[in-house]
Coordinates of C-alpha atoms and ligand atoms in Angstrom, one line a residue:
X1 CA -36.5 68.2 58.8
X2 CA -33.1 67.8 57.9
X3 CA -32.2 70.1 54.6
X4 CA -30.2 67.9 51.7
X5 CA -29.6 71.1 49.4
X6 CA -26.4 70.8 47.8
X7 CA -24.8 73.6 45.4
X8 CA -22.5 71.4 42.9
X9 CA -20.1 73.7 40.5
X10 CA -19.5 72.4 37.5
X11 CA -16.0 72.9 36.2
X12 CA -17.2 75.2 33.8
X13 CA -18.6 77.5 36.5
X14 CA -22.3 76.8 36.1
X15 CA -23.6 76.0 39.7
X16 CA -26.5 73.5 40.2
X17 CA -28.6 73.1 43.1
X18 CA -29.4 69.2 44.0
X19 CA -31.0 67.8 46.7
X20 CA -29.4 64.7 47.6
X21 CA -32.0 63.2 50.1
X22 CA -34.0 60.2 49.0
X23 CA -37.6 61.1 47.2
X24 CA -40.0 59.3 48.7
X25 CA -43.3 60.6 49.3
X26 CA -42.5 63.9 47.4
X27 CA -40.0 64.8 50.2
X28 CA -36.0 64.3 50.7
X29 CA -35.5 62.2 53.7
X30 CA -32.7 60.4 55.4
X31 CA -31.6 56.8 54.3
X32 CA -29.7 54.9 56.5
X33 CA -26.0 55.8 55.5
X34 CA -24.5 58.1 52.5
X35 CA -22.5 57.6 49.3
X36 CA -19.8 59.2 48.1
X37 CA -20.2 60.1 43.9
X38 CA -17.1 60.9 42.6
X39 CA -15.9 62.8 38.9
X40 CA -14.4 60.0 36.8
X41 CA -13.1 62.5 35.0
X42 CA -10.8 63.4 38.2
X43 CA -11.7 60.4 40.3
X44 CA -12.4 63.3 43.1
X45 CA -15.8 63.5 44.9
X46 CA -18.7 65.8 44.2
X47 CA -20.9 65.1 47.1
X48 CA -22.5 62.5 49.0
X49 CA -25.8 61.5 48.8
X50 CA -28.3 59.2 51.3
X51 CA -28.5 55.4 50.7
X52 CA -31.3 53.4 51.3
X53 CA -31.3 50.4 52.6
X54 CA -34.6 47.9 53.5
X55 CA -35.9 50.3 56.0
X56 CA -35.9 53.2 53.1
X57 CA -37.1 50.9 50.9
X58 CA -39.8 49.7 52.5
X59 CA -41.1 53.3 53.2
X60 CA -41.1 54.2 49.6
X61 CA -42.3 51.0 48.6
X62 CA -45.5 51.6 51.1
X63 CA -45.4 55.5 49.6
X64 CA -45.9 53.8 46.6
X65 CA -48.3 51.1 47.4
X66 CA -50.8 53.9 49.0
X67 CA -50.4 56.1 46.1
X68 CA -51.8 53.2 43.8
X69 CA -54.4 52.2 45.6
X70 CA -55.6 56.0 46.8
X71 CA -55.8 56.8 43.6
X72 CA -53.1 56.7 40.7
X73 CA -54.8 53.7 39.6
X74 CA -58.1 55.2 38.6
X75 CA -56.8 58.5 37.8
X76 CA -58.4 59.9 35.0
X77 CA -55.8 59.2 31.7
X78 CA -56.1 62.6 30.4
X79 CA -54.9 63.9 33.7
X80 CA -51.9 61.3 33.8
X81 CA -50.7 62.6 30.6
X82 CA -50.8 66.2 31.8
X83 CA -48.5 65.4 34.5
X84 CA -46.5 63.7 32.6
X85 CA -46.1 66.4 29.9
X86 CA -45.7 68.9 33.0
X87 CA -42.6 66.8 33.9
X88 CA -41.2 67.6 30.8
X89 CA -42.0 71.6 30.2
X90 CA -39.6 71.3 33.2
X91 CA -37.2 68.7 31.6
X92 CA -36.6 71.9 28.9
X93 CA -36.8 74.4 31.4
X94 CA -34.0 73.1 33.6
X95 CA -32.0 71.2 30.8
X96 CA -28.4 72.8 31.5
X97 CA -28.3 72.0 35.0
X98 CA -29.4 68.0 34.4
X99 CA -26.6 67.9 31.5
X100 CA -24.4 69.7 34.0
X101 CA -25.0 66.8 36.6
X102 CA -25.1 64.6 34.3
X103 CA -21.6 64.9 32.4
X104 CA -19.7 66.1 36.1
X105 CA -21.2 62.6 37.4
X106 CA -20.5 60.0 34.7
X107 CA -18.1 61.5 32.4
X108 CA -20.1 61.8 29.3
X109 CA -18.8 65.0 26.9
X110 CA -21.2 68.0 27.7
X111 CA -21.8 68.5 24.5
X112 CA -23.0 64.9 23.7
X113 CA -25.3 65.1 26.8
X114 CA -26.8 68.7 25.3
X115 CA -27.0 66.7 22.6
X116 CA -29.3 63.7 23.5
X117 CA -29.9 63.6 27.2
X118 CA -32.9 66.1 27.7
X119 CA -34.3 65.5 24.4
X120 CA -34.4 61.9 24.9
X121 CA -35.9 62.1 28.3
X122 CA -38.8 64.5 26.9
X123 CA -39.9 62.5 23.5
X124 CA -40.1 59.1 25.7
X125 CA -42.0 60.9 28.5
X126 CA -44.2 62.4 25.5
X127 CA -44.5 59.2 23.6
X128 CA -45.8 57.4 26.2
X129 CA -48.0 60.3 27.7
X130 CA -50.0 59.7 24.0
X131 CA -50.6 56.4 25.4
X132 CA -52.1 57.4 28.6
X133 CA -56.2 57.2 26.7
X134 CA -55.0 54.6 24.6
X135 CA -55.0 51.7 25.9
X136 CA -57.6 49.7 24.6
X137 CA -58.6 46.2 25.6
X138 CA -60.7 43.6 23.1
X139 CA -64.7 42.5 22.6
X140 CA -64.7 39.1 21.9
X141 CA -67.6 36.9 20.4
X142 CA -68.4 34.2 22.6
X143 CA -71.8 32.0 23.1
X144 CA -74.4 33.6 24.7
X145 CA -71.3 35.9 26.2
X146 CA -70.5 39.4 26.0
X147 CA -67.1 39.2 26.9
X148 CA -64.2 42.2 26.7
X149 CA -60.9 42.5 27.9
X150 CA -59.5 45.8 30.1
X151 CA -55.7 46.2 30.3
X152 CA -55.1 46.9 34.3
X153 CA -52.0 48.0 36.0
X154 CA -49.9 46.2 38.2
X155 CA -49.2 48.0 40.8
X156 CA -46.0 48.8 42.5
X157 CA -43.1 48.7 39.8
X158 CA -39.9 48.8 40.6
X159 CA -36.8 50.2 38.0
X160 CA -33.4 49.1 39.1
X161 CA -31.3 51.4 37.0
X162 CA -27.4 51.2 35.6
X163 CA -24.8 54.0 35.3
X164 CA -24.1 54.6 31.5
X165 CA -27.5 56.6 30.8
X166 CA -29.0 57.7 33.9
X167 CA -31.2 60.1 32.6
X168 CA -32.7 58.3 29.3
X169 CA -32.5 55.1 31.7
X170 CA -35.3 56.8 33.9
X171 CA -37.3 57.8 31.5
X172 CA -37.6 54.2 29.7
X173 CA -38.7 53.0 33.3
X174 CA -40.8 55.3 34.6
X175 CA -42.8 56.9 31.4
X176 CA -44.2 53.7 30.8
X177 CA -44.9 52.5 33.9
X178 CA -47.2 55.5 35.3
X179 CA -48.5 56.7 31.8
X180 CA -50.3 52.6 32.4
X181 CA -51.4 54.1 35.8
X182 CA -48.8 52.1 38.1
X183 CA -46.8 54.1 40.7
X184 CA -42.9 53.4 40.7
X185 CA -39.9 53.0 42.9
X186 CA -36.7 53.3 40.9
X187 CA -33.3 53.0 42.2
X188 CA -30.3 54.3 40.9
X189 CA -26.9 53.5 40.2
X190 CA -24.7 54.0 43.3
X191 CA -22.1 55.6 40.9
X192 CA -24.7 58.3 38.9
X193 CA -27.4 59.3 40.7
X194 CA -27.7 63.3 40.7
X195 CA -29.3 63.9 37.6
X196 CA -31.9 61.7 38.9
X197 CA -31.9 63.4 42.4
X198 CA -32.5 66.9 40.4
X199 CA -35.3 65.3 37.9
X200 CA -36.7 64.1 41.6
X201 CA -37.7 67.8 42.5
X202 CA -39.0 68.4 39.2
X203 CA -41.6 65.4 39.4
X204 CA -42.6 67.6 42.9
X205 CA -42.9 70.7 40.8
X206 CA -44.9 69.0 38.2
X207 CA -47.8 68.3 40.8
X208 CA -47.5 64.7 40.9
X209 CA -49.2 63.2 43.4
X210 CA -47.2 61.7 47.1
X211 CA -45.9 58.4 46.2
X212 CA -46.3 57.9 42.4
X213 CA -43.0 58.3 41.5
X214 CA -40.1 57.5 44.3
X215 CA -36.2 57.7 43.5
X216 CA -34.1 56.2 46.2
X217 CA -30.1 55.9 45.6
X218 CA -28.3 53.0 47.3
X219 CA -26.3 50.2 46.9
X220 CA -27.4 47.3 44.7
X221 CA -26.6 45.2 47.5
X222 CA -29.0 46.5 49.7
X223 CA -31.5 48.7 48.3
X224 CA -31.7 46.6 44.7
X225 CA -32.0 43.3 47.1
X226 CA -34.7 44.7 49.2
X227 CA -37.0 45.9 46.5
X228 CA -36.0 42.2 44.1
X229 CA -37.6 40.5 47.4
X230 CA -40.2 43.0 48.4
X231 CA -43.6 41.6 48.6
X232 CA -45.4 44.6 47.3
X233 CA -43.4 44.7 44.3
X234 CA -45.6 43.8 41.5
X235 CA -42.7 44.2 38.5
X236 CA -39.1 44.8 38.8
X237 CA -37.8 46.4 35.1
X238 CA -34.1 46.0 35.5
X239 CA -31.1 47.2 33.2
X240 CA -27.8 46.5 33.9
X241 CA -25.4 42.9 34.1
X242 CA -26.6 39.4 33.1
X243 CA -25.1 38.8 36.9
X244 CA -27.2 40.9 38.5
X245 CA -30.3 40.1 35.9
X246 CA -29.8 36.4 37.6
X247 CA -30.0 37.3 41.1
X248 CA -33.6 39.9 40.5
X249 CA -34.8 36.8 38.7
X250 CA -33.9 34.4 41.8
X251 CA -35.2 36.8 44.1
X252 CA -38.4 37.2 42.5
X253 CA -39.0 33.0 42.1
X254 CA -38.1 33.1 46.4
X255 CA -40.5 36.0 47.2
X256 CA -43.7 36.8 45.5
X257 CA -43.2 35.4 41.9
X258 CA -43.2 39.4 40.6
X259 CA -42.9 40.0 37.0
X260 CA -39.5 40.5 36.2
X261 CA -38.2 42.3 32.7
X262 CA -34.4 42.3 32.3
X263 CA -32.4 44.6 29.4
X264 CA -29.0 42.9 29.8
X265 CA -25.7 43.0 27.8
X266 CA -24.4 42.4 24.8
X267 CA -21.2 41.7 22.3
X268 CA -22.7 42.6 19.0
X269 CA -21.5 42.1 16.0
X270 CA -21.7 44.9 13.0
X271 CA -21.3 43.3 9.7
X272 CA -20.1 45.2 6.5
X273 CA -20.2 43.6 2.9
X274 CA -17.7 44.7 0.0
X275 CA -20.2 45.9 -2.2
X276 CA -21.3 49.3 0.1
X277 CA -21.4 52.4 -2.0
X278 CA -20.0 55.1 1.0
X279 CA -17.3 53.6 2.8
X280 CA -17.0 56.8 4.8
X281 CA -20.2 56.9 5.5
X282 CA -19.8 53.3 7.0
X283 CA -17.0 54.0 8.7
X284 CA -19.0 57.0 10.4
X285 CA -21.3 53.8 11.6
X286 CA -19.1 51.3 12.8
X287 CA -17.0 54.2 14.9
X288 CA -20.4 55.6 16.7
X289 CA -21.1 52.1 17.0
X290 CA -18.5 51.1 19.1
X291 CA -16.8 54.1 20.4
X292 CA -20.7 56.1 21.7
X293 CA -19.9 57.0 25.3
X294 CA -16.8 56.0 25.6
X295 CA -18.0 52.2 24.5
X296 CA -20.4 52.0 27.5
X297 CA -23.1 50.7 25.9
X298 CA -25.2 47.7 26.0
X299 CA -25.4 47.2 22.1
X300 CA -22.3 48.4 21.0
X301 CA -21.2 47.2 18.3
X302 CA -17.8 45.6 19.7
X303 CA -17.5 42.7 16.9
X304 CA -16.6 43.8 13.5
X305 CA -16.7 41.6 10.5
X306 CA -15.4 43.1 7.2
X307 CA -15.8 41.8 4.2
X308 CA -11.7 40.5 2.5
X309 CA -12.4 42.6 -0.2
X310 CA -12.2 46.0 1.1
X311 CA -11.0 44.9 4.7
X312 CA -7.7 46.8 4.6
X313 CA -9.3 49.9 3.2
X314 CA -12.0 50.2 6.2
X315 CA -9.2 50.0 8.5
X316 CA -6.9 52.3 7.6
X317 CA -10.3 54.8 7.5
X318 CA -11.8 53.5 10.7
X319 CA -8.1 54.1 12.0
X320 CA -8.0 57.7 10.3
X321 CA -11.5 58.7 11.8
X322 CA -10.5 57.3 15.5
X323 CA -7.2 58.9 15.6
X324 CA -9.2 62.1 14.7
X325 CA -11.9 62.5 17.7
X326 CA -10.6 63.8 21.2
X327 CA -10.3 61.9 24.3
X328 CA -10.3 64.4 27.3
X329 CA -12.3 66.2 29.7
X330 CA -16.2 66.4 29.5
X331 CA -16.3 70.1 29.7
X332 CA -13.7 70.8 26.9
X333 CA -14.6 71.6 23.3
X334 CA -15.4 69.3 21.0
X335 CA -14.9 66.1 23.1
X336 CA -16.0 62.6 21.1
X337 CA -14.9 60.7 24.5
X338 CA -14.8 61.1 28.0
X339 CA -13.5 58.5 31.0
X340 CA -14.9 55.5 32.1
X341 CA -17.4 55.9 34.8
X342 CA -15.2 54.2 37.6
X343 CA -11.4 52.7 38.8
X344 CA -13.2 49.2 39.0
X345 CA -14.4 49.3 35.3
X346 CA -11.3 51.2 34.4
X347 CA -9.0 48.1 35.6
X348 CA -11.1 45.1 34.5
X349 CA -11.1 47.2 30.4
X350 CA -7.6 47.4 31.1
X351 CA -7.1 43.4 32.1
X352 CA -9.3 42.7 28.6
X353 CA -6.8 44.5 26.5
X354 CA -4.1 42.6 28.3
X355 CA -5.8 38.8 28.0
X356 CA -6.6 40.0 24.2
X357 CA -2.7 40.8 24.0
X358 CA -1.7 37.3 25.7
X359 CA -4.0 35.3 23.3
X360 CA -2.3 36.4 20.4
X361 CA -4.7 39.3 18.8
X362 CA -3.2 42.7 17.5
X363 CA -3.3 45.5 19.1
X364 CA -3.7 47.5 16.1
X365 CA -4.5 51.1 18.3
X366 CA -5.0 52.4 21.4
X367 CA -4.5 50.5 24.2
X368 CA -3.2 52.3 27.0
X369 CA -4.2 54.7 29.7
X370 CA -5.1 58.5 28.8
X371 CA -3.5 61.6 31.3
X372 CA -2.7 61.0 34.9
X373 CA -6.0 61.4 36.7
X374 CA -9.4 60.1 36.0
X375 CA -10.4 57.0 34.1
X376 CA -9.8 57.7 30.6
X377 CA -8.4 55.0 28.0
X378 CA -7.4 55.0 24.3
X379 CA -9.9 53.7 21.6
X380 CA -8.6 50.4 21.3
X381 CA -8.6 48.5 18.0
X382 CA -7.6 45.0 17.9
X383 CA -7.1 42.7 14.8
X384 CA -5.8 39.3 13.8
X385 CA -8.6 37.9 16.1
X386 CA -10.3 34.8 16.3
X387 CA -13.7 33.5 17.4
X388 CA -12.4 31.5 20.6
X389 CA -10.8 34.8 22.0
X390 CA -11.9 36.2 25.4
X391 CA -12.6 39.5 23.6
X392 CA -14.4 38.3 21.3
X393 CA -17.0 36.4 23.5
X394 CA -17.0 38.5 26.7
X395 CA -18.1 42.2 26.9
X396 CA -16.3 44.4 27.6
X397 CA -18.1 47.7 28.1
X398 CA -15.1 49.8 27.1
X399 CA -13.7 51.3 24.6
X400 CA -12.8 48.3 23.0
X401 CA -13.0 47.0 19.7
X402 CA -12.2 44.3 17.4
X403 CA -12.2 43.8 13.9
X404 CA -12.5 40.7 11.9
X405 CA -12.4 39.4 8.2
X406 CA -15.5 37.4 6.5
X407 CA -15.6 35.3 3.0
X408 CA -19.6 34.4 2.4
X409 CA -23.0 35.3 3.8
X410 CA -22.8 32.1 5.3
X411 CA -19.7 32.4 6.8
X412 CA -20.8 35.8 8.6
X413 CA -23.9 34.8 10.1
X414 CA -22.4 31.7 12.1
X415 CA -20.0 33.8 12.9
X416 CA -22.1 36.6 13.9
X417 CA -24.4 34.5 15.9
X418 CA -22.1 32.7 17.9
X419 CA -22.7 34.4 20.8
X420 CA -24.3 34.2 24.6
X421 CA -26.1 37.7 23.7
X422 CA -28.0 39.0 21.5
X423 CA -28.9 42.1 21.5
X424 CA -27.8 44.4 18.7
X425 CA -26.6 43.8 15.3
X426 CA -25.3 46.2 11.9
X427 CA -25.4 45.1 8.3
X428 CA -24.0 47.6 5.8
X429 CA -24.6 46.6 2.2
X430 CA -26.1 48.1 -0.8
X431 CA -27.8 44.6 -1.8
X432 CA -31.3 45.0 -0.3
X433 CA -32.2 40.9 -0.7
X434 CA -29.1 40.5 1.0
X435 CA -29.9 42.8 3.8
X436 CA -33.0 41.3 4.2
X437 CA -32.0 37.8 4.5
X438 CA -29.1 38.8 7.1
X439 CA -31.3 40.5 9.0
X440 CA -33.6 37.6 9.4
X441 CA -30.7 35.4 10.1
X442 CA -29.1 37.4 12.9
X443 CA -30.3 36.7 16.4
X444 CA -30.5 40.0 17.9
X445 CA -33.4 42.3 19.1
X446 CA -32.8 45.0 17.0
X447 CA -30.8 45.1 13.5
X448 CA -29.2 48.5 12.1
X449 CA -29.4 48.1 8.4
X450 CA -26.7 51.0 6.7
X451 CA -26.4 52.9 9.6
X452 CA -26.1 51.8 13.7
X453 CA -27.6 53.0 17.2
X454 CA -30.6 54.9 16.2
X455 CA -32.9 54.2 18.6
X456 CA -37.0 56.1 19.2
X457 CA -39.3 56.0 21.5
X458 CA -41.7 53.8 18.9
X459 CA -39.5 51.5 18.2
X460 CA -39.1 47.9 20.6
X461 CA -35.8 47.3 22.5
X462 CA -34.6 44.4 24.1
X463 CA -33.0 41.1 24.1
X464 CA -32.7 37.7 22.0
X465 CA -30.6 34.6 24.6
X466 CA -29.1 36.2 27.3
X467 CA -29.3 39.7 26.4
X468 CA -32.6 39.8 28.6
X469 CA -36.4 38.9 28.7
X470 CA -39.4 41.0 27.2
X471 CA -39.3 44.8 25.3
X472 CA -39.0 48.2 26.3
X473 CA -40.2 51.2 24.3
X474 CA -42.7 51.1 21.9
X475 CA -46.3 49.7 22.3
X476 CA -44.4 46.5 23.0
X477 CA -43.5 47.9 26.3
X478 CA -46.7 48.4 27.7
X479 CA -47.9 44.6 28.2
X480 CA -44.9 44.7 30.8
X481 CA -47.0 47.2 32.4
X482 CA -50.6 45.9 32.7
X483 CA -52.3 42.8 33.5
X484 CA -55.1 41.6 31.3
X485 CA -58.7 41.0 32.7
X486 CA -61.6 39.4 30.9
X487 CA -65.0 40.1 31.7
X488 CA -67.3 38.0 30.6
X489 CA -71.6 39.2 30.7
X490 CA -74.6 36.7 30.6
X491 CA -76.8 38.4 27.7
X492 CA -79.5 36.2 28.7
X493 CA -78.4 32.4 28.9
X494 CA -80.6 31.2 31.6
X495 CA -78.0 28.3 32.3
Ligands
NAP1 P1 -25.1 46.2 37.4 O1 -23.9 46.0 38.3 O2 -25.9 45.0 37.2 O3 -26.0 47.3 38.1 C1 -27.2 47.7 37.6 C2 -28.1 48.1 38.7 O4 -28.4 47.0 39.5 C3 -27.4 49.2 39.6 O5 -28.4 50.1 40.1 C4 -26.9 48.3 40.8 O6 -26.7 48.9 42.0 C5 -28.1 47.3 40.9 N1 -27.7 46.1 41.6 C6 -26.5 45.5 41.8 N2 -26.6 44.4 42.5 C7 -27.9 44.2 42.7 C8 -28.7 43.1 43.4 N3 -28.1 42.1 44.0 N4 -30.1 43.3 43.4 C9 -30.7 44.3 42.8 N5 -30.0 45.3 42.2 C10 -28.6 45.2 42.1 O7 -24.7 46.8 36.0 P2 -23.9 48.1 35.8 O8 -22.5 47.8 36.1 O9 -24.5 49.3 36.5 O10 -24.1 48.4 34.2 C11 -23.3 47.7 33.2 C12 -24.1 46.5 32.7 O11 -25.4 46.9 32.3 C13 -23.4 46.1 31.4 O12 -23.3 44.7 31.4 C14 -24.4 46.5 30.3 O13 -24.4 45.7 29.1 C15 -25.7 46.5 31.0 N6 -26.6 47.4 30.3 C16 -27.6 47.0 29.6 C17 -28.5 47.8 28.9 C18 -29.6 47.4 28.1 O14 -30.5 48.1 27.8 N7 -29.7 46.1 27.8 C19 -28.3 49.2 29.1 C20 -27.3 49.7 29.9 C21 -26.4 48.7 30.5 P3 -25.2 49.5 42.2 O15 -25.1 50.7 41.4 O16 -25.1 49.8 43.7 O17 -24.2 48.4 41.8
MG2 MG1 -20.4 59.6 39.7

């Protein structure tokens, strides 16, 4: 069999093994062409790695399938959630090689990914391992009936992944999906996959069974097409673009009508009242808010809305702290941001800064390239903005933020809520009736009130409008994840 071991250097001189076949079957084998992931931070390639396309995907999907139905299905919980913890006992062991991977392959600062990356993966793999004896269907009085509910898997379930948290990404799809007993085909992001490739060989290590849990890279095109229209597919849980959220969704309705959940985008607004105690405090917020992996994230908070009153005092601090934090290269000290993950998002951030330029806003910071190589870009800061401005209804997935004055309560919310997406939201204020009735107001899945981004395993995720369909995380998550049976039993009715 054809060996895919790879030794990747790091710039920093740590040296990780990866092996960059696919994992299907708990082996590496060949897909049906290769991709080239490159170092935004140099736009210079690491390696190459196999791609699968529908005759890959059709393997693992049958690896899958048999896993399921040969036993994953019926496994006893107890043993599920052994595995699962297994996973991450190796998660720890091997952490500086995944952050490693993970900062040379999408740019975020080694010290951020040290930070959260492992940690994350391990609590939302331990979360849901809890959950494994725990799911618990209903008795239900009926006449003459005893009937009670069992929560079933699915079966096959598929996670179409993005690039802007590969690792976290995987766990949120896979730790619920198996912890409920169904076996998983996930596909990464053409642009990020090692970190996924390296966890791949640890789910080997752990003892999981042949076929529970496949990774396969490849291009959305191809691979992400083949498993939307698969027939085996029970579910598809998909993060990424609301264009690409579309076409799963269209796909599923053509083909076998497979559940579909879809974490989307999002332009969310972060609203800060005059009457706050800390402004530094708040302006620690509002910065993580939008600025948080070099802005790549799905509920950043990219619409600010200050209150007049102390408007001119926030910016001169959210300035202050911004000019403060380094841009640079991942494996530097003390890095706050690193590049953007490709050339392609690199130009089309770049084009928003210019259409918010021609339509009149301010470009009160920022805006403009960082060094010669790699993708890096300024944190941008645009004022003078109004509500029918491109960069204030589109996202933009970048560095990018702008800031905007509010009178009234009233005023805020419409403004707040007039949006396609909706799927984070900030209020800072020390007023608690006034948090509370904002917070009801706003139209977004999750609100940060006096403080922005936290985010647990416990705690729902996910969409109002077009920021996507159903929940991840939490208990919430695992109704995406199991089918509900009734059975009903004649106690001794004759008729
Ligand atoms: P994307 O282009 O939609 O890609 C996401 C995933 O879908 C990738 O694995 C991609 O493969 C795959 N894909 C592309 N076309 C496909 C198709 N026709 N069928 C099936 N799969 C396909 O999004 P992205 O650029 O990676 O990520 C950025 C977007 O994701 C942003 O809009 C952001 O807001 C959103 N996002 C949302 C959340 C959330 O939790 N709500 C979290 C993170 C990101 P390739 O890699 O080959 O393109
Ligand atoms: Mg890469």
């Amino acid at each position: 069999m054809t060996s895919f071991i790879t030794e990747i250097s790091a710039p920093d001189g740590h040296k990780v093994t990866v092996n960059t076949g696919l994992f299907i079957n708990n082996e590496f084998v060949t897909g049906a062409s290769t991709i080239d992931t490159i170092n935004p931070a140099t736009g210079k390639v690491i390696t190459s790695v196999q791609a699968a396309e529908k005759e890959q995907v059709d393997l693992a999907v049958e690896a899958a399938h048999k896993a399921f139905y040969g036993g994953w299905k019926t496994t006893n919980p107890r043993e599920r959630a052994r595995l699962m913890r297994k996973l991450t006992d190796l998660v720890k062991r091997d952490a500086e090689d995944l952050v490693h991977l993970e900062s040379l392959d999408m740019g975020k600062p080694l010290e951020t990914s040290r930070a959260v990356d492992p940690s994350a993966f391990i609590d939302w793999f331990q979360y849901y391992a809890g959950f494994c004896d725990k799911l618990h269907g209903k008795v239900i009085e009926t006449e003459g009936k005893l009937s009670y509910t069992v929560h079933e898997p699915i079966g096959v379930v598929s996670g179409i992944i993005p690039w802007n948290g590969p690792m976290i990404m995987l766990a949120w799809k896979i730790a619920p999906a198996i912890c409920t007993g169904n076996t998983v085909v996930i596909k990464t992001s053409e642009l990020t996959p090692l970190s996924a490739l390296k966890i791949s060989e640890l789910i080997k290590e752990a003892g999981f069974p042949p076929g529970v849990i496949n990774i396969i890279t490849g291009y959305g095109s191809k691979a992400g097409e083949a498993l939307s229209r698969h027939m085996k597919v029970s579910k598809i849980a998909f993060t990424g673009s609301l264009a690409t959220g579309r076409a799963i969704m269209k796909a599923a309705a053509e083909t076998n009508l497979k559940k579909v959940t879809l974490e989307l985008g999002g332009k969310s607004p972060n609203i800060i009242f005059d009457d706050v105690e800390n402004l530094d405090e708040v302006v620690f917020w509002s910065h993580l808010g939008i600025y948080f992996n070099a802005g790549q994230a799905c509920c950043a908070g990219a619409r600010i809305y200050v209150q007049e009153g102390i408007y001119d005092q926030f910016l001169e601090k959210f300035k202050a702290l911004t000019l403060s934090k380094k841009v640079g290269d991942p494996f530097s000290a003390e890095i706050f941001q690193g590049p953007q993950i490709s050339e392609t998002q690199f130009n089309r951030i770049m084009n928003y800064i210019a259409i918010g330029k021609k339509e009149g806003a301010t470009c009160y910071l920022g805006g403009e390239r960082v060094g010669d190589q790699g993708y890096f870009i300024e944190p941008t800061i645009f004022t003078d903005v109004t509500e029918e401005m491109t960069i204030m209804k589109e996202e933009i997935f970048g560095p990018v933020v702008a800031i905007a004055k509010f009178k009234d309560v009233d005023d805020v919310i419409a403004k707040a809520n007039n949006t396609e997406y909706g799927l984070g939201a900030g209020v800072f204020t020390s007023n608690i009736t006034r948090a509370v009735k904002v917070s009801n107001a706003l139209e977004a899945g999750t609100v940060w009130v006096n403080h922005y981004y936290s985010q647990t395993p416990a705690e729902p995720f996910g969409g109002y409008k077009q920021s996507g369909i159903g929940r991840e995380c939490g208990e919430y998550a695992l109704s995406n994840y199991t089918q509900v049976k009734a059975i009903k039993i004649n106690t001794g009715n004759p008729f």
